[in-house]
Tab-separated table of C-alpha atoms in Angstrom:
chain	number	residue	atom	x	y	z
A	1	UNK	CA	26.634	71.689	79.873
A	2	UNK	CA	28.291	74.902	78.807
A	3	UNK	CA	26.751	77.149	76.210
A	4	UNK	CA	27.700	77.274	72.410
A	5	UNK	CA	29.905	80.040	71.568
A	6	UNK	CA	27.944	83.559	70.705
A	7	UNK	CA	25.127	82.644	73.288
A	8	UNK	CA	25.724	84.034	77.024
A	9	UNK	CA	28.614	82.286	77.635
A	10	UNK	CA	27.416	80.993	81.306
A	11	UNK	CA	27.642	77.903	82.379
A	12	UNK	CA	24.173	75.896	83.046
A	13	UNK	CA	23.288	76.078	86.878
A	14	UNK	CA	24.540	73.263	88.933
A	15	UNK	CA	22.124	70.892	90.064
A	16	UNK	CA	21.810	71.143	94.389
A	17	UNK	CA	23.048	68.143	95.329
A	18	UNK	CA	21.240	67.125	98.808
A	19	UNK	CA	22.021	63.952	101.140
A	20	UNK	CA	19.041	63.035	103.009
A	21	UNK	CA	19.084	60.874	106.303
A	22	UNK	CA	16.439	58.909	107.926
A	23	UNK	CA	18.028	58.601	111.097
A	24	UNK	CA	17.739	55.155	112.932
A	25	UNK	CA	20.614	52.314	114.181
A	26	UNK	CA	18.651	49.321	113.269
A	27	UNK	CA	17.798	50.765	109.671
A	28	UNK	CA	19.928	54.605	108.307
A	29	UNK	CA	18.304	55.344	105.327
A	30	UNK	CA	20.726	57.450	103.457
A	31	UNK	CA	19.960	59.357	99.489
A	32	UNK	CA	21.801	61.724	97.283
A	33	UNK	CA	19.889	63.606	95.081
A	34	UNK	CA	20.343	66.328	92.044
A	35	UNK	CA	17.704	68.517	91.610
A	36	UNK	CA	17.968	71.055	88.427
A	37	UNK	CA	16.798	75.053	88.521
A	38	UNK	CA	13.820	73.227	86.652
A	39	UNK	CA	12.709	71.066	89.978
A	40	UNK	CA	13.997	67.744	87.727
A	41	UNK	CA	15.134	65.320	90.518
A	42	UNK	CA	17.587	62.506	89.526
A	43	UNK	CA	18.608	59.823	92.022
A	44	UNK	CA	22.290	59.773	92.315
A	45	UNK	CA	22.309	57.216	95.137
A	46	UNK	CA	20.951	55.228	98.017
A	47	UNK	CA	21.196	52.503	100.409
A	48	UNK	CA	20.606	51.448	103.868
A	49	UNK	CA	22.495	50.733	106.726
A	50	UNK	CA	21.680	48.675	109.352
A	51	UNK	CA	23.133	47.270	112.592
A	52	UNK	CA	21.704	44.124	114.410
A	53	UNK	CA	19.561	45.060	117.829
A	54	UNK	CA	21.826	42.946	119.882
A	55	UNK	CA	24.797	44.712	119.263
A	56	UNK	CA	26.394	47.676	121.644
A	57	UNK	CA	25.303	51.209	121.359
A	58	UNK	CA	28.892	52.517	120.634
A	59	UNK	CA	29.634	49.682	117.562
A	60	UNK	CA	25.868	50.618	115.696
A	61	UNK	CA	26.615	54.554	116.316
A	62	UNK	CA	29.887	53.892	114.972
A	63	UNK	CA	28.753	51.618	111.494
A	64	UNK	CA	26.507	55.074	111.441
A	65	UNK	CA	29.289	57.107	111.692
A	66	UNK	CA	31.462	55.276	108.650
A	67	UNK	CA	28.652	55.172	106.822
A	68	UNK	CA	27.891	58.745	106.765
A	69	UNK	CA	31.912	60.060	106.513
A	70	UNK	CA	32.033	57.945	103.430
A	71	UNK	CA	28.935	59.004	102.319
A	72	UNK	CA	29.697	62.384	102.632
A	73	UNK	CA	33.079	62.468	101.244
A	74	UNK	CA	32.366	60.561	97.729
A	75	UNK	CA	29.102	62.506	97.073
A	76	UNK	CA	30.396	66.136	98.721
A	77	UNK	CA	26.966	67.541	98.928
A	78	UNK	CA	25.842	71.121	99.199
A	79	UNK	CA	23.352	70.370	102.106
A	80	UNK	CA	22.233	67.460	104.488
A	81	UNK	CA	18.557	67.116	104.868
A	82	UNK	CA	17.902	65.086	108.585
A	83	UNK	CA	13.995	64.254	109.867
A	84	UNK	CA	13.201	65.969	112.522
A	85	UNK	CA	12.238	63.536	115.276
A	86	UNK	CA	8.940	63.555	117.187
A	87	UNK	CA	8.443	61.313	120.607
A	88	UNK	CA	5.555	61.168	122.914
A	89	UNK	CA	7.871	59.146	125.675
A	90	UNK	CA	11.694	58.565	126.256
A	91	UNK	CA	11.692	55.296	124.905
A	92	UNK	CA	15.360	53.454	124.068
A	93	UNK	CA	14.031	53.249	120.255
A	94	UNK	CA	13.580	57.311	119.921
A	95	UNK	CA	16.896	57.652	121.765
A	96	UNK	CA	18.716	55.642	119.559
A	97	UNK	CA	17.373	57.921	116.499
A	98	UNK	CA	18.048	61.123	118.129
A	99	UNK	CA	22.186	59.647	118.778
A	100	UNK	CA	22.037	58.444	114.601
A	101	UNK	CA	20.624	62.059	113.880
A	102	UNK	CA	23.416	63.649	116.236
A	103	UNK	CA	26.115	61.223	114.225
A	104	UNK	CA	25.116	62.612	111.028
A	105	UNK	CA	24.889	66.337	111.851
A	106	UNK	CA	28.365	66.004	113.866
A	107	UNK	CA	29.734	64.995	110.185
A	108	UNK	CA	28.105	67.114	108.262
A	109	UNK	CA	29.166	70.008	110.548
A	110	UNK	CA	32.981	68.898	110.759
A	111	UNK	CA	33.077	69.566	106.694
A	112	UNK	CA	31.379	72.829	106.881
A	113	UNK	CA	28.030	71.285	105.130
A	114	UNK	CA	25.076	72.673	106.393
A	115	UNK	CA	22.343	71.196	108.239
A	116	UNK	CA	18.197	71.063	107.750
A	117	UNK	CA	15.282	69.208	110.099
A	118	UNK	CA	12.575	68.454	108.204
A	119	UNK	CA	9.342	67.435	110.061
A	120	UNK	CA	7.373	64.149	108.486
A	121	UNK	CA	4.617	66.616	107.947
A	122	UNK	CA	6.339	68.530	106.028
A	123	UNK	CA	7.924	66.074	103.528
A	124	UNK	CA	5.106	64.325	102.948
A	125	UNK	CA	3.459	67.367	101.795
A	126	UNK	CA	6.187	68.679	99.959
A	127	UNK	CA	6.457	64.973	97.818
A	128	UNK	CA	2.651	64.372	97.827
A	129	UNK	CA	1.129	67.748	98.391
A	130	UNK	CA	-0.980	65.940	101.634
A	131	UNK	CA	1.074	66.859	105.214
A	132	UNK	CA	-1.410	63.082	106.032
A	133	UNK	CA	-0.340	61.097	103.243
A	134	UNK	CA	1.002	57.650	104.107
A	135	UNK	CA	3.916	55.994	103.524
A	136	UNK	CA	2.771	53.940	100.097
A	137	UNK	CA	1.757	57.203	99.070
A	138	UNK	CA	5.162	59.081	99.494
A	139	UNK	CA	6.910	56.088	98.095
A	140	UNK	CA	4.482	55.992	95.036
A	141	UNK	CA	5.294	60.283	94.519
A	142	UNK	CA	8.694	59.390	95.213
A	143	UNK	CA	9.057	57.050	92.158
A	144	UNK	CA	7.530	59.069	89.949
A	145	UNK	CA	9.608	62.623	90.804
A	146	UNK	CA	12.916	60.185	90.837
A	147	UNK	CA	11.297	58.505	87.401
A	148	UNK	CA	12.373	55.071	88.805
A	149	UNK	CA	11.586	51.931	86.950
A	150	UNK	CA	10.396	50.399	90.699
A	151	UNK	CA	9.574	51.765	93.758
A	152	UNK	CA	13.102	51.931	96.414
A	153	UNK	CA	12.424	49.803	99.170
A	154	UNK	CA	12.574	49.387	101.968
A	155	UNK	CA	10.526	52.074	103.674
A	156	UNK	CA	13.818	54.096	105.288
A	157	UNK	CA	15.283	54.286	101.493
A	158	UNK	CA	12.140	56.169	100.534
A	159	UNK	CA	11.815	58.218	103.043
A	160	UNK	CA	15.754	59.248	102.662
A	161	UNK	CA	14.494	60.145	98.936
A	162	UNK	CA	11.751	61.833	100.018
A	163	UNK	CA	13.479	64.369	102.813
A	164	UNK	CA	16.660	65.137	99.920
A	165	UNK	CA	13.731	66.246	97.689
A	166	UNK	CA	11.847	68.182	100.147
A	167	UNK	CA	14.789	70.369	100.844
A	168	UNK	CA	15.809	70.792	97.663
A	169	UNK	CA	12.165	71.826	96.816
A	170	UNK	CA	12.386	74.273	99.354
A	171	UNK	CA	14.737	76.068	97.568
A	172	UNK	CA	18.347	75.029	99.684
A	173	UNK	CA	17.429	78.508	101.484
A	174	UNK	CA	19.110	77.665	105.312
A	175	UNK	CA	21.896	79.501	105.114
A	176	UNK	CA	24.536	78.140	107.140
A	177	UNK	CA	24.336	75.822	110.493
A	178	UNK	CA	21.999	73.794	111.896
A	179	UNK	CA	17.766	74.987	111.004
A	180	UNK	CA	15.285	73.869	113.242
A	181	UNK	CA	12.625	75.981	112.731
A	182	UNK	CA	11.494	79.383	111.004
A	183	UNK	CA	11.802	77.253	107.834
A	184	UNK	CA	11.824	79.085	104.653
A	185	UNK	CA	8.281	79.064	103.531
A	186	UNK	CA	7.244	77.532	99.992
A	187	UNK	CA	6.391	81.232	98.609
A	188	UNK	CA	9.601	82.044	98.956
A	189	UNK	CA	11.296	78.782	98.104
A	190	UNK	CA	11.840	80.447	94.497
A	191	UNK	CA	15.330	79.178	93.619
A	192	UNK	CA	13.723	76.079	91.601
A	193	UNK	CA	10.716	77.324	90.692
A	194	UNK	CA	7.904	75.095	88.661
A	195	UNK	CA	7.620	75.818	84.927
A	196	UNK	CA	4.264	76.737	83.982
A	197	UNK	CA	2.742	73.434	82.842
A	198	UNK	CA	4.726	71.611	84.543
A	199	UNK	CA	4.523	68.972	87.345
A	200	UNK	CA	3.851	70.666	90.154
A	201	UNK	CA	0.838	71.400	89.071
A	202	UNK	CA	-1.189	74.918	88.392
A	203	UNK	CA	-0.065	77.851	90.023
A	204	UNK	CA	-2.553	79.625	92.465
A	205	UNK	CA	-1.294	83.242	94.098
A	206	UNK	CA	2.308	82.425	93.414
A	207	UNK	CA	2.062	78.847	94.404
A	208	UNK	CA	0.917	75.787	93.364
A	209	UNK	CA	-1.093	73.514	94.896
A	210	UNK	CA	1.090	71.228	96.640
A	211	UNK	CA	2.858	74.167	98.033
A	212	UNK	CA	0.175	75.622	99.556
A	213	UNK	CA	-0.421	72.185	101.498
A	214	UNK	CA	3.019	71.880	101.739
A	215	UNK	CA	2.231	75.348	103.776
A	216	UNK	CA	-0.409	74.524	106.092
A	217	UNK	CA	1.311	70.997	106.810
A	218	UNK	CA	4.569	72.747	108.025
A	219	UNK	CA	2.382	75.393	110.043
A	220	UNK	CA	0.181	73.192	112.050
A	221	UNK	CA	3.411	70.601	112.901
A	222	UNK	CA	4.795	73.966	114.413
A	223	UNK	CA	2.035	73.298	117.383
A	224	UNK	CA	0.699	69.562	116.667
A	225	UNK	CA	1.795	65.775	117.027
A	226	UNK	CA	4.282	64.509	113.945
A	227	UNK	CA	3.728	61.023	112.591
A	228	UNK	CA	4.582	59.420	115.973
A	229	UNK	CA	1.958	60.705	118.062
A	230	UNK	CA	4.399	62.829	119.795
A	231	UNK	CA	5.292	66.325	120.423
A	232	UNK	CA	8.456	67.520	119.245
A	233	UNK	CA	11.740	66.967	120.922
């Protein structure tokens, strides 16, 4: 929306678009979302793709792969928000993750689009303001930030939702390439700050409440076991 004439002039900021990605081959959760200066999230989009467990490694990587390019190039978004994976053992299912995660940062990277990891931790204290809520919970917070009339199911469209908001909350502050850790903290995260009054709730030192768990979440999955039971990989 552009000003009226005799105001500044400026144009309203552009909402940060963000794709998320829950990485997996049987079930790709993929989301585009538009978050305002204000912290308003709208879903643009979202789906799920899939690829039966019987079929060859190259053919699921490669419905990723189509997915994602086309993805990508109707939605051009400013930044792609991938979950960081977590794995205890070396197990076929977590290696098949890690190759969808590699597909989608390999696109992202060929259009100059850059790249965040975002623990589980992290997002669900980011959405929920609990780094131990559980997945009902995120897709409950989820609903209500997106102001959906139901909740998006299944599980891998939420939690696509979920990581596109946490890195948008966080302020879109990566610069460019690939993040994987040193992660800009929610103090600083200032770009889309919370009105006072608003949703994010009452501010305490220069950050509200969910922030601050938001916080200690991201600090103790620096040098503790994610979701999985795992340690980082």
């Amino acid at each position: 929306m552009t000003l009226s004439p005799g105001a500044t002039g400026r144009r309203a900021p552009r909402p940060l678009r963000v794709l998320g990605v829950d990485p997996g081959l049987t079930r790709c959760g993929i989301a585009v979302v538009d978050v305002a200066p204000n912290r308003t999230a709208t879903l643009v989009a979202v789906t799920v793709v899939g690829s039966p467990a019987e079929q060859s490694l190259d053919l699921r990587l490669l419905a990723i792969d189509e997915a994602i390019n086309e993805w990508l190039d109707r939605h051009s978004p400013d930044h792609v928000a991938v979950e960081r994976m977590f794995a205890q053992n070396n197990t076929p299912t977590v290696m098949g993750t890690a190759q969808a995660s590699g597909v989608v940062i390999a696109a992202a990277a060929r259009r100059g689009i850059p790249v965040a990891l975002h623990t589980p931790s992290e997002v669900k204290a980011a959405v929920t303001g609990s780094g131990t809520a559980d997945k009902d919970q995120v897709t409950a917070m989820v609903t209500r930030i997106l102001r959906l009339d139901a909740p998006p199911k299944p599980a891998d469209a939420a939690d696509a939702l979920a990581l596109a908001i946490t890195h948008a909350w966080r302020g879109g502050l990566m610069g460019s390439g690939l993040e994987t850790g040193n992660l800009t903290s929610p103090q600083r995260a200032s770009r889309f700050p919370t009105p006072a009054g608003g949703s994010g709730g009452r501010r305490t030192g220069g950050s509200t409440p969910a922030q601050q768990a938001w916080l200690a979440a991201e600090q103790r999955s620096r040098g503790s076991k994610g979701w999985n039971g795992g340690s980082r990989i």
